[in-house]
Short mmCIF file of C-alpha atoms in Angstrom, two decimals:
data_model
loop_
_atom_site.label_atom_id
_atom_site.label_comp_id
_atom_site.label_asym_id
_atom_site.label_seq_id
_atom_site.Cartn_x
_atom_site.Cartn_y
_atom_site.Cartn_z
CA UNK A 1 -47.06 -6.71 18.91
CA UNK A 2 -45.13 -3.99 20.85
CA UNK A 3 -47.15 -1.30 19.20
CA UNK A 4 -49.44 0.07 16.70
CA UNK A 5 -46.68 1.60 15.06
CA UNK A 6 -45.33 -1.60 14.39
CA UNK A 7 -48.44 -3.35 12.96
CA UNK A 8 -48.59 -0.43 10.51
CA UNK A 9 -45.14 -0.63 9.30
CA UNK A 10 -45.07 -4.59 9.38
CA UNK A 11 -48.61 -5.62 8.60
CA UNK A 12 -47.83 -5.68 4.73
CA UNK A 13 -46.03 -9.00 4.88
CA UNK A 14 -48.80 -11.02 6.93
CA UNK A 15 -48.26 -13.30 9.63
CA UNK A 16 -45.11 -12.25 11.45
CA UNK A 17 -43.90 -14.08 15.18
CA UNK A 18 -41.63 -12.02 17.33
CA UNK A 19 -38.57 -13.81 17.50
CA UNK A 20 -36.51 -11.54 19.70
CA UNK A 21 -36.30 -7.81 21.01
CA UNK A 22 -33.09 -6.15 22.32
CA UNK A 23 -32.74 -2.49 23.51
CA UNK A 24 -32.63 -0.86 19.89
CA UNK A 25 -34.64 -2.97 17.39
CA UNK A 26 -37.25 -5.85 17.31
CA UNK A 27 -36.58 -8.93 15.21
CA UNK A 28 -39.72 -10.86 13.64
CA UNK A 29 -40.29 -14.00 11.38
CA UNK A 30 -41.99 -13.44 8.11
CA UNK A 31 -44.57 -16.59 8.12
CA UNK A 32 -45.21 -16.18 4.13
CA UNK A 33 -41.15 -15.79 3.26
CA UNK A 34 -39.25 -19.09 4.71
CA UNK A 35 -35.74 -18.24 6.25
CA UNK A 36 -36.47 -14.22 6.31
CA UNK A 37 -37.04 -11.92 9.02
CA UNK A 38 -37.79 -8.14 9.70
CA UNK A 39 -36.12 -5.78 11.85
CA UNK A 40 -38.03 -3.04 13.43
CA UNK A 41 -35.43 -0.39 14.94
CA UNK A 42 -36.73 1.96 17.81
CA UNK A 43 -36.38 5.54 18.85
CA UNK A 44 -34.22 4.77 21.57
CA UNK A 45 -30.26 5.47 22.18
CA UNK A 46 -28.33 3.48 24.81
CA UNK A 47 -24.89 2.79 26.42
CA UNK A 48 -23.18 1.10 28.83
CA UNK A 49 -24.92 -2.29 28.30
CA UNK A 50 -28.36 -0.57 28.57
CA UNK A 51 -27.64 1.47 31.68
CA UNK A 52 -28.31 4.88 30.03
CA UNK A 53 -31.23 4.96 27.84
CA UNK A 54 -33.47 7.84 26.00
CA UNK A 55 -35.67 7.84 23.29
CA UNK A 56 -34.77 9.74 20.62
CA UNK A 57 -37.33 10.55 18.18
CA UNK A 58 -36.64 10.08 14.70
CA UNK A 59 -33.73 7.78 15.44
CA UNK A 60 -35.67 4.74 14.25
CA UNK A 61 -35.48 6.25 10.21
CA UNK A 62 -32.66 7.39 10.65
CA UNK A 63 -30.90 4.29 11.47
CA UNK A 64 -32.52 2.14 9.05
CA UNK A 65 -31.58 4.91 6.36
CA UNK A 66 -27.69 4.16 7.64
CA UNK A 67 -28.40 0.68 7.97
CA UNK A 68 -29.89 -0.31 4.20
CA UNK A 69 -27.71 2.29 2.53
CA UNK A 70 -24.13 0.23 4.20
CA UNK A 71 -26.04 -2.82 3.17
CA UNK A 72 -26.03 -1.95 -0.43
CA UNK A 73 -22.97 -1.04 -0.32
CA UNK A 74 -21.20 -4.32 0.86
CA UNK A 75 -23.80 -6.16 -1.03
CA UNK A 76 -22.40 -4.24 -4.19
CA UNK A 77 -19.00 -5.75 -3.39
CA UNK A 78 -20.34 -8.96 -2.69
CA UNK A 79 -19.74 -9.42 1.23
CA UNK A 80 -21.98 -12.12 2.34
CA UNK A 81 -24.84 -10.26 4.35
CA UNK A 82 -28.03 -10.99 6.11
CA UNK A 83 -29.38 -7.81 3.56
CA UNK A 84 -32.82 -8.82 1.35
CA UNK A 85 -34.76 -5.60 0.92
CA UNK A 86 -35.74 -2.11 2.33
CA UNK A 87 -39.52 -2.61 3.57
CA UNK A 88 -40.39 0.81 5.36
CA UNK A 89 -39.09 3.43 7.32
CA UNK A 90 -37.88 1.71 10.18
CA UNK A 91 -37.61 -1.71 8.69
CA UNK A 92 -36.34 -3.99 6.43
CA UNK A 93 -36.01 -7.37 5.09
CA UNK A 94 -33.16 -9.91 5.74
CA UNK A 95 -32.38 -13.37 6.51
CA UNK A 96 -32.88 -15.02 9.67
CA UNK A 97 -29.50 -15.74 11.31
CA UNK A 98 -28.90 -17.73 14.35
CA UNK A 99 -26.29 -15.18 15.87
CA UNK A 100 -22.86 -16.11 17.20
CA UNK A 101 -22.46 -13.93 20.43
CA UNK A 102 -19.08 -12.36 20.11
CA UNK A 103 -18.52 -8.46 18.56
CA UNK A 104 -15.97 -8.31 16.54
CA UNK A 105 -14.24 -5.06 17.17
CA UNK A 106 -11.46 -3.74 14.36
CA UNK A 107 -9.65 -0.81 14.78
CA UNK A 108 -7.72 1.59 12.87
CA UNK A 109 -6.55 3.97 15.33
CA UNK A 110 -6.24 3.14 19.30
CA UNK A 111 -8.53 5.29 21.65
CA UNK A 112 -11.55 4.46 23.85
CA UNK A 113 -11.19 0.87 25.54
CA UNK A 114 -8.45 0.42 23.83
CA UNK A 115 -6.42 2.65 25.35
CA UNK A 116 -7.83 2.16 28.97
CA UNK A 117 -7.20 -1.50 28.80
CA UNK A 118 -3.61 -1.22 27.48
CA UNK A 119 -1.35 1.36 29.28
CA UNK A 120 1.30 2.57 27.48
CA UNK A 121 -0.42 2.68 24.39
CA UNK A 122 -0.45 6.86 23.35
CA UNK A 123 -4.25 7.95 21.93
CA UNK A 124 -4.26 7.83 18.17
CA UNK A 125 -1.53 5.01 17.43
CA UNK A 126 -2.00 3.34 13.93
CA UNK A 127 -2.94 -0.23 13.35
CA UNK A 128 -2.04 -1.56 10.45
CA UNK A 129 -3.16 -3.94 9.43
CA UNK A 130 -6.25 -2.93 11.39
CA UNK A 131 -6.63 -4.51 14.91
CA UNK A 132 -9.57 -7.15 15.27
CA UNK A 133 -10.66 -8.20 18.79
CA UNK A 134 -13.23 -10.36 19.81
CA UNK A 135 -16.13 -9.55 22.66
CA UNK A 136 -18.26 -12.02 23.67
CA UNK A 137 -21.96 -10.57 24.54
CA UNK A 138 -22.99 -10.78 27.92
CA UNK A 139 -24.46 -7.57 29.46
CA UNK A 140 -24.38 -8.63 33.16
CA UNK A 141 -20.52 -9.31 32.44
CA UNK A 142 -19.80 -5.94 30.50
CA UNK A 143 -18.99 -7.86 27.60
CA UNK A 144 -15.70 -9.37 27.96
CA UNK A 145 -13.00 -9.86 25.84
CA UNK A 146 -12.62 -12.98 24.32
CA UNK A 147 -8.85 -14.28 23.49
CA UNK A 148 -8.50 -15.66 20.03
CA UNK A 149 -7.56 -18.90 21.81
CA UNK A 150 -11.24 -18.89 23.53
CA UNK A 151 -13.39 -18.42 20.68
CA UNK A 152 -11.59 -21.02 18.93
CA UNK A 153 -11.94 -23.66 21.37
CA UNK A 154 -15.15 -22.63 22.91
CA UNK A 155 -16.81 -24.82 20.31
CA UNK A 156 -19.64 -22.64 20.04
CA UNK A 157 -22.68 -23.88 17.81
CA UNK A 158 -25.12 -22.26 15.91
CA UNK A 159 -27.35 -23.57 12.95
CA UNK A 160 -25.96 -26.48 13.30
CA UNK A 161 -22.24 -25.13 12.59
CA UNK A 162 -19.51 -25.49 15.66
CA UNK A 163 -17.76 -22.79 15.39
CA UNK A 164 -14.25 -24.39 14.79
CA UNK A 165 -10.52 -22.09 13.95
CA UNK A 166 -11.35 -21.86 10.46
CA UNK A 167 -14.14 -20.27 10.88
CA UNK A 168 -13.01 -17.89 13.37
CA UNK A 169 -9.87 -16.82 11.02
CA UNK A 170 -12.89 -16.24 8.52
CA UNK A 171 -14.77 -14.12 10.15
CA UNK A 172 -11.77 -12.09 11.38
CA UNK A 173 -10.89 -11.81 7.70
CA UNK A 174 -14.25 -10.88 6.87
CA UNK A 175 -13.99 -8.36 9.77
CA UNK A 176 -10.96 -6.91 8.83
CA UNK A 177 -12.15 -6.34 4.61
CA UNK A 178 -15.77 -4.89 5.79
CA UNK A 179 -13.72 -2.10 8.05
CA UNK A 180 -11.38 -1.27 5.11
CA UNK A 181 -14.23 -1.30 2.50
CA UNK A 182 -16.39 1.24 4.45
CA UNK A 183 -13.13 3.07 5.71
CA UNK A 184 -12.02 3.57 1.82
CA UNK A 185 -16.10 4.63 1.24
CA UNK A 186 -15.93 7.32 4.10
CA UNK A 187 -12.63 8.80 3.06
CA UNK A 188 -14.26 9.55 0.12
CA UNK A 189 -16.41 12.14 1.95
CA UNK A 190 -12.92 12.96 4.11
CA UNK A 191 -14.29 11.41 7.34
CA UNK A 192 -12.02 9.19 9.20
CA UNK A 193 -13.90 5.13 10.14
CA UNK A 194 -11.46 5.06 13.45
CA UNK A 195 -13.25 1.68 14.90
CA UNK A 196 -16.46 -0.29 13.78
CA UNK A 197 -18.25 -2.99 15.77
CA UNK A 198 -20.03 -6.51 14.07
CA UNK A 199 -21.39 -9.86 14.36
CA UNK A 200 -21.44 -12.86 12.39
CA UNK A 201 -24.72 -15.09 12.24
CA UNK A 202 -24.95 -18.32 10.72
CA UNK A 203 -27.76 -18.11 7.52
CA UNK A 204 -31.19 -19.69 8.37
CA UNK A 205 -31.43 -20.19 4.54
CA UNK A 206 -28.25 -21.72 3.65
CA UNK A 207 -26.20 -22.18 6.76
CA UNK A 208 -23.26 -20.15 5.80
CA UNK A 209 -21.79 -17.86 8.06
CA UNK A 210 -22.45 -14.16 6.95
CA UNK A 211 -22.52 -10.63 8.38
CA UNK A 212 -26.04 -10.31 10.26
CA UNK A 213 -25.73 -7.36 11.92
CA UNK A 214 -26.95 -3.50 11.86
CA UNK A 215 -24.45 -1.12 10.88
CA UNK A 216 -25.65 2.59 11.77
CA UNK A 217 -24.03 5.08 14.02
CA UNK A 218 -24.48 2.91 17.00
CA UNK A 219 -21.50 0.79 15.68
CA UNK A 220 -18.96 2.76 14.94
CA UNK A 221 -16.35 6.21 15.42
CA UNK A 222 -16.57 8.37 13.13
CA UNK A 223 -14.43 11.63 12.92
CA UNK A 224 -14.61 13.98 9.69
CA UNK A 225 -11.35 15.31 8.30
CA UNK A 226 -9.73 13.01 11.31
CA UNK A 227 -10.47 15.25 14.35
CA UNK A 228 -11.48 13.54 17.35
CA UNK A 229 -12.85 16.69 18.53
CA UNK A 230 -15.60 16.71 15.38
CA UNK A 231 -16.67 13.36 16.13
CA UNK A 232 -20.68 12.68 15.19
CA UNK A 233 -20.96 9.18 16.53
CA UNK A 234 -22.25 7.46 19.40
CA UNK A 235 -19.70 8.52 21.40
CA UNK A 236 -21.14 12.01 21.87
CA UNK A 237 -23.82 10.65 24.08
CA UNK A 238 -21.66 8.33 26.17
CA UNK A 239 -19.93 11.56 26.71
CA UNK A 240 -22.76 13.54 28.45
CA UNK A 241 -22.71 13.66 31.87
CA UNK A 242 -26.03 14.95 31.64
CA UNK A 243 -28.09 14.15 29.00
CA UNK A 244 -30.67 17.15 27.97
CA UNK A 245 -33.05 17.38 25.16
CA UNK A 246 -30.45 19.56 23.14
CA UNK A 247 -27.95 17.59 23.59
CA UNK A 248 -30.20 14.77 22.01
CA UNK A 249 -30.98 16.73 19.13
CA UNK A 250 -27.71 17.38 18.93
CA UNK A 251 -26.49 13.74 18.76
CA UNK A 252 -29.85 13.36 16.38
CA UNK A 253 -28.12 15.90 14.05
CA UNK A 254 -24.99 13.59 13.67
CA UNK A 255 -26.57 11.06 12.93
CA UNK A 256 -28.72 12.45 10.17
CA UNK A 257 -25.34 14.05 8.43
CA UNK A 258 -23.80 10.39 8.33
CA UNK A 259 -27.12 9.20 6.88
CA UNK A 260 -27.05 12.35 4.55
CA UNK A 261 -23.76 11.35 3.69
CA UNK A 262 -23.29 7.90 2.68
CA UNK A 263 -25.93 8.18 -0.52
CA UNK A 264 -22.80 9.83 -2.57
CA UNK A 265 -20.42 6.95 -1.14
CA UNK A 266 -22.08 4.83 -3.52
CA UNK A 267 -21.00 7.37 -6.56
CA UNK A 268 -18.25 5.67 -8.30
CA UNK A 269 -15.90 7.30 -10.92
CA UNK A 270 -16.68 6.16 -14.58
CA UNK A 271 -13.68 3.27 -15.71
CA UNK A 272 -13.27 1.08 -18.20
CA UNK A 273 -10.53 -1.26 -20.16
CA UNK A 274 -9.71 -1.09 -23.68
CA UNK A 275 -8.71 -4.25 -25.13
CA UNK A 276 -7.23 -3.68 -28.49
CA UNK A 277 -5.84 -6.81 -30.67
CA UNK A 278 -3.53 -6.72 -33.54
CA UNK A 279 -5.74 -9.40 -35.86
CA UNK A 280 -8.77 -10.37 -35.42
CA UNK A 281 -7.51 -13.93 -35.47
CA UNK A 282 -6.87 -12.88 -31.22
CA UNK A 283 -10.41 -12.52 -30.40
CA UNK A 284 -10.57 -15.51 -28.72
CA UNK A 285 -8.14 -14.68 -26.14
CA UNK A 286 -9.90 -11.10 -25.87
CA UNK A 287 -12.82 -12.59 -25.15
CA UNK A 288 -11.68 -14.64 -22.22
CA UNK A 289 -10.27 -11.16 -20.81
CA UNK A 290 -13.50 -9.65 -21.40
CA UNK A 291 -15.51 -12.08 -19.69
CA UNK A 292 -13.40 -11.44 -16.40
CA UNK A 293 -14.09 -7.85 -16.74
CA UNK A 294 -17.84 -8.55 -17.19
CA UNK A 295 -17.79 -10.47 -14.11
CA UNK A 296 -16.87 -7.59 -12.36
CA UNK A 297 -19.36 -5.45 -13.93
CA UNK A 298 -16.12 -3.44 -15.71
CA UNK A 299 -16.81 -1.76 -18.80
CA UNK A 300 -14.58 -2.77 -21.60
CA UNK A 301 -14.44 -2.45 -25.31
CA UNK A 302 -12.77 -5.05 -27.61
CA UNK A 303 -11.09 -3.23 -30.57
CA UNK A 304 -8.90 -4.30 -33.88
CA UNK A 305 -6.00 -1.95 -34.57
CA UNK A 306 -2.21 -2.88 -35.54
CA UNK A 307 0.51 -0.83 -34.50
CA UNK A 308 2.53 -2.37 -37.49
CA UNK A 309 0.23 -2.23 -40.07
CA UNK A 310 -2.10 0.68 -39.40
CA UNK A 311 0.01 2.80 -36.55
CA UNK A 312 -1.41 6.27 -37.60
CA UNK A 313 -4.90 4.49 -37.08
CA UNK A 314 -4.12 2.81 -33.68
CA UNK A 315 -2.89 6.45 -32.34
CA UNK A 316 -6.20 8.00 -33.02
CA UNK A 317 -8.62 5.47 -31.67
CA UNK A 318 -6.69 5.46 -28.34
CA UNK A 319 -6.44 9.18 -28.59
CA UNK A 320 -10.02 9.50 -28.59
CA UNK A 321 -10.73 6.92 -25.53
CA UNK A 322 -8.09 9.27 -23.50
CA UNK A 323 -9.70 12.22 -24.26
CA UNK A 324 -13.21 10.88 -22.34
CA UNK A 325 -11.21 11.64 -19.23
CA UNK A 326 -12.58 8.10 -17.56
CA UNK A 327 -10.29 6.20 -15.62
CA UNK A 328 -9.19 3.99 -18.54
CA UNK A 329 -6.21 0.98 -18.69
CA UNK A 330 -4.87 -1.08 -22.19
CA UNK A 331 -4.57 -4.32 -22.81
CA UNK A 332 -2.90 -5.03 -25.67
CA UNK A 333 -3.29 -8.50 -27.22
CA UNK A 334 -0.82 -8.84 -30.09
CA UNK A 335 1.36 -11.55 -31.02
CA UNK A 336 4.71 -12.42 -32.42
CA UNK A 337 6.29 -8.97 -32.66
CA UNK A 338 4.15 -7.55 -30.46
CA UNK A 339 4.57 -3.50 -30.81
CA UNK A 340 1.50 -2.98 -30.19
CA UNK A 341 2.01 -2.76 -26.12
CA UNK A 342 4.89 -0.50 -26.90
CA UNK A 343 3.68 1.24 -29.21
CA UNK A 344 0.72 2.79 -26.84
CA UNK A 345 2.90 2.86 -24.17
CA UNK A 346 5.43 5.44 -25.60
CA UNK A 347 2.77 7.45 -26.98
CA UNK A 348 -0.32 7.76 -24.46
CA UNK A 349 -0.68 8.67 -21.17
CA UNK A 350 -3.01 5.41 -19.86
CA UNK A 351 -1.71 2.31 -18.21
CA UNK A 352 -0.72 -0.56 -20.93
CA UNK A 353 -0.81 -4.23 -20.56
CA UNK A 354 0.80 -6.73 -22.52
CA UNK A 355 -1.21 -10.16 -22.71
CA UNK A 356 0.21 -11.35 -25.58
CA UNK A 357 -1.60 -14.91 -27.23
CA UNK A 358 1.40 -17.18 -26.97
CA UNK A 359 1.13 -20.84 -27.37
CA UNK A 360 3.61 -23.53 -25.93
CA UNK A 361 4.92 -24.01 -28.89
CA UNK A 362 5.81 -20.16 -29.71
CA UNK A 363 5.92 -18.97 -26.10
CA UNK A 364 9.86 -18.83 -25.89
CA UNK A 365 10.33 -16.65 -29.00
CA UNK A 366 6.97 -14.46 -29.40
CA UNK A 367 7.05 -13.37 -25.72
CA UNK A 368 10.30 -11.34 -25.45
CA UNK A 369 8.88 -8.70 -27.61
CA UNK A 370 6.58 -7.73 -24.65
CA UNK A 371 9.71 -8.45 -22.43
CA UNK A 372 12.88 -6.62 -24.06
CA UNK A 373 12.05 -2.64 -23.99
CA UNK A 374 13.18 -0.18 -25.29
CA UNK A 375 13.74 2.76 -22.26
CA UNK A 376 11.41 4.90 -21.12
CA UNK A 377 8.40 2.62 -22.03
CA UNK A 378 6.64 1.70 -19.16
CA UNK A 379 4.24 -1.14 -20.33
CA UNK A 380 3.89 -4.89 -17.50
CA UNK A 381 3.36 -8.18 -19.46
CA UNK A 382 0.81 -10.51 -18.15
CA UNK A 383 0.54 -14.15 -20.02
CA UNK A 384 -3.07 -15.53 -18.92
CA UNK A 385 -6.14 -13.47 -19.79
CA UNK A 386 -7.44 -13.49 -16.57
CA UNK A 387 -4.39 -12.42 -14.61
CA UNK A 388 -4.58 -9.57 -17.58
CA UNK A 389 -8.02 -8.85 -16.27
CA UNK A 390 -7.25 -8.69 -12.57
CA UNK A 391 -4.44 -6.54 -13.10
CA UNK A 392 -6.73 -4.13 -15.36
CA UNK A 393 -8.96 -4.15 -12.40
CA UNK A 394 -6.11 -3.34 -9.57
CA UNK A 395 -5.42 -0.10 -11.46
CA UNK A 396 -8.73 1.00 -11.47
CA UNK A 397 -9.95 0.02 -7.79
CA UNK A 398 -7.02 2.36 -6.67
CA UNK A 399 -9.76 4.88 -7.13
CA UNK A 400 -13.22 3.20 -6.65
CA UNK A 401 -13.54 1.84 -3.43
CA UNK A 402 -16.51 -1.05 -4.60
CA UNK A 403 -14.27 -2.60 -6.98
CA UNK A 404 -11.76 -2.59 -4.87
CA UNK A 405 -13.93 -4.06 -1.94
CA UNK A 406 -15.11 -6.87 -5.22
CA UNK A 407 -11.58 -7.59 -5.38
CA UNK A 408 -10.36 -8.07 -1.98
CA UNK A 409 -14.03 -10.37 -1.44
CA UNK A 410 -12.74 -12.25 -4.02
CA UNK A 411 -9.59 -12.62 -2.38
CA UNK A 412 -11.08 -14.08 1.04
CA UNK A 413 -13.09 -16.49 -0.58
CA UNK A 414 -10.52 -17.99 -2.63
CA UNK A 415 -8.97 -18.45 0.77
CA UNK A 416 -11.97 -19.75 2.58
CA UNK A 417 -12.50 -21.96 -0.54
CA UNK A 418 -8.84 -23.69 0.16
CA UNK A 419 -9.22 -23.48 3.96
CA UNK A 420 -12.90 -25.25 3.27
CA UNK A 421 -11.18 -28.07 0.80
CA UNK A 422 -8.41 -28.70 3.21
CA UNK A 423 -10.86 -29.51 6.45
CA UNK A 424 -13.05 -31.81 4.29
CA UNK A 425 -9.63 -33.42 2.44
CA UNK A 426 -8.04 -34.22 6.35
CA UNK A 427 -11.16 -35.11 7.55
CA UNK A 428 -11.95 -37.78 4.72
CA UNK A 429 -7.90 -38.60 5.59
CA UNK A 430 -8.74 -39.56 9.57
CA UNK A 431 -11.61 -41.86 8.78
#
């Protein structure tokens, strides 16, 4: 063991074999949990590959506090992570990776490197999408860059994967979603995410590739209300000439207010989607809508109202959902002459859906009452409950940053999924 401090934290979870210690943290194997590890971060700061160094008390919590808090986070959206459990202060559980050696780099806005590798390019130009570039670890070397044409041939392996194209064009996917996720979560507390650094390792449990890195304030530029000059990242200390014990405290101060922060990133606005159907004889399709929304942990209530039959009725129950001031969207589910979309649209202020219950046989006639309008009403039609769903969802991630991470995840597994079945379809092809 590399100290007392770290049989106290650690001792809890028995037998434990270091497996490998870099400049900030300690990794060790849990004997007693198969495939899981523990990191142990350290009170020490460092740049330019290890060539300044302090210790910083207090950095150890502090970074662990960033580190499980992001964690929770992406988990919530459902980014594959090396994430288990928090375990102590300055330590927590995930799974053991074999780690695949390059940093992925994205960037929103150019400055730093960036700028000092690529002349021409003015301080604070946009990316967008945002810029991913690839780093492949080597101290000694200053970490070159890696061309996307390097890591892709370099046949790399690790747990037993080679690292082949598609998985490169996954990761950078997966790059690109986890900056945008935690950039959407850090607007919320009006601090610009400028640039975030990451690595992919491949799971000791299951052998999929997943994030398996540390995210704190060693990985990233941070810069509330978008000023460079109020930055309260890691850059501050590469910055000193001379590094004094205020100016430690001072960087020790940043760091706490971005750990001090991110608990009311995970505050999400209260949503929800009211399904109303015009018979009860609909509920089947409702339910398939429902169980979409359920899967994405959406509140939603299933209601019977006809706009036909019982208008003054249907008025006052959407009334009263409106008047709860959550961020709410409509789907109406009503067939044949369907005014029940139209209906709500021309006389509420929430978004309305039309997923009317056609069947191939009525499909032609009963769907141009959600189609043909009258103007000014401002309802979409969507045929298949799930698309219904999805769209539902959209709306309401324009202003919750975790569903909308949920959705975009979704998004780059269906194409990982494809990308997956292709490779084993050609493959099978060749034999």
């Amino acid at each position: 063991m590399a100290s007392e401090g770290i049989l106290e934290e650690i001792k809890t979870l028995g037998n434990v074999e270091k497996l490998i210690e870099g400049k900030t943290k300690v990794v060790y194997k849990i004997g007693k949990e198969a495939g899981h590890v523990v990191l142990y971060s350290k009170d020490r700061i460092t740049a330019g590959d290890g060539a300044k160094s302090h210790v910083m008390e207090g950095k150890a919590a502090i970074s662990t506090s960033t580190t499980v808090s992001i964690a929770q986070i992406l988990t919530a959206t459902g980014v594959p992570n090396h994430f288990v459990r928090p375990h102590g202060d300055r330590t927590f559980i995930a799974q053991q990776c074999d780690m695949i050696p390059i940093e992925w780099v994205t960037r929103r806005v150019a400055t730093g490197s960036f700028v000092r590798r690529h002349p021409g390019v003015p301080e604070g130009y946009k990316f967008y999408p945002p810029k991913v570039e690839y780093f492949y670890k080597d101290d000694a070397n200053h970490d070159p860059q890696w061309s996307w044409e390097q890591l892709c041939t370099a046949k790399m392996t690790h747990g037993g994967v080679v690292i082949e194209e598609r998985h490169v064009a996954s990761m950078t996917r997966l790059s690109r979603l986890i900056f945008e996720i935690l950039e959407r979560a850090w607007a919320t507390q009006d601090c610009a995410l400028i640039d975030m650094k990451i690595e992919f390792g491949v799971s000791a449990i299951d052998g999929s590739i997943i994030l398996g890195d540390i995210i704190d304030s060693d990985s990233w530029r941070l810069w509330p209300n978008g000023d460079k000059r109020l930055m309260v990242d890691k850059q501050v200390y590469r910055n000193m000439a001379n590094v004094t014990a205020e100016g430690l405290e001072q960087v020790k101060l940043n760091f706490q207010w971005v750990a001090d922060k991110i608990p009311a990133m995970m505050k999400r606005p209260e949503t929800m989607v009211l399904i109303i159907m015009g018979s009860p004889s609909d509920k089947s399709h409702c339910d398939k809508i429902s169980a979409t929304l359920d899967q994405l942990a959406i509140d939603n209530h299933v209601r019977v109202c006809s706009a036909h039959k019982s208008t003054r009725e249907t008025l006052d129950l959407v009334a009263r959902y409106e008047g709860t001031f959550k961020h709410c969207v409509v789907i109406a589910v009503a067939g044949r002459s369907n005014g029940l979309g139209p209906v709500l649209s021309g006389n509420c202020g929430l978004p309305v859906i039309n997923c009317p219950p056609v069947t191939t046989e009525t499909a032609s006639q009963d769907v141009w009452s959600s189609l043909r309008l009258p103007s000014g009403l401002k309802c979409s039609t969507v045929i298949y409950p799930e698309a219904a769903a999805l769209a539902a969802a959209d709306i309401l991630a324009m202003n919750d940053h975790i569903l909308w991470g949920k959705l975009r995840v979704k998004q780059v597994r269906t194409i990982d999924t494809l990308d997956d079945a292709d490779h084993k379809i050609h493959g099978e092809q060749k034999k």
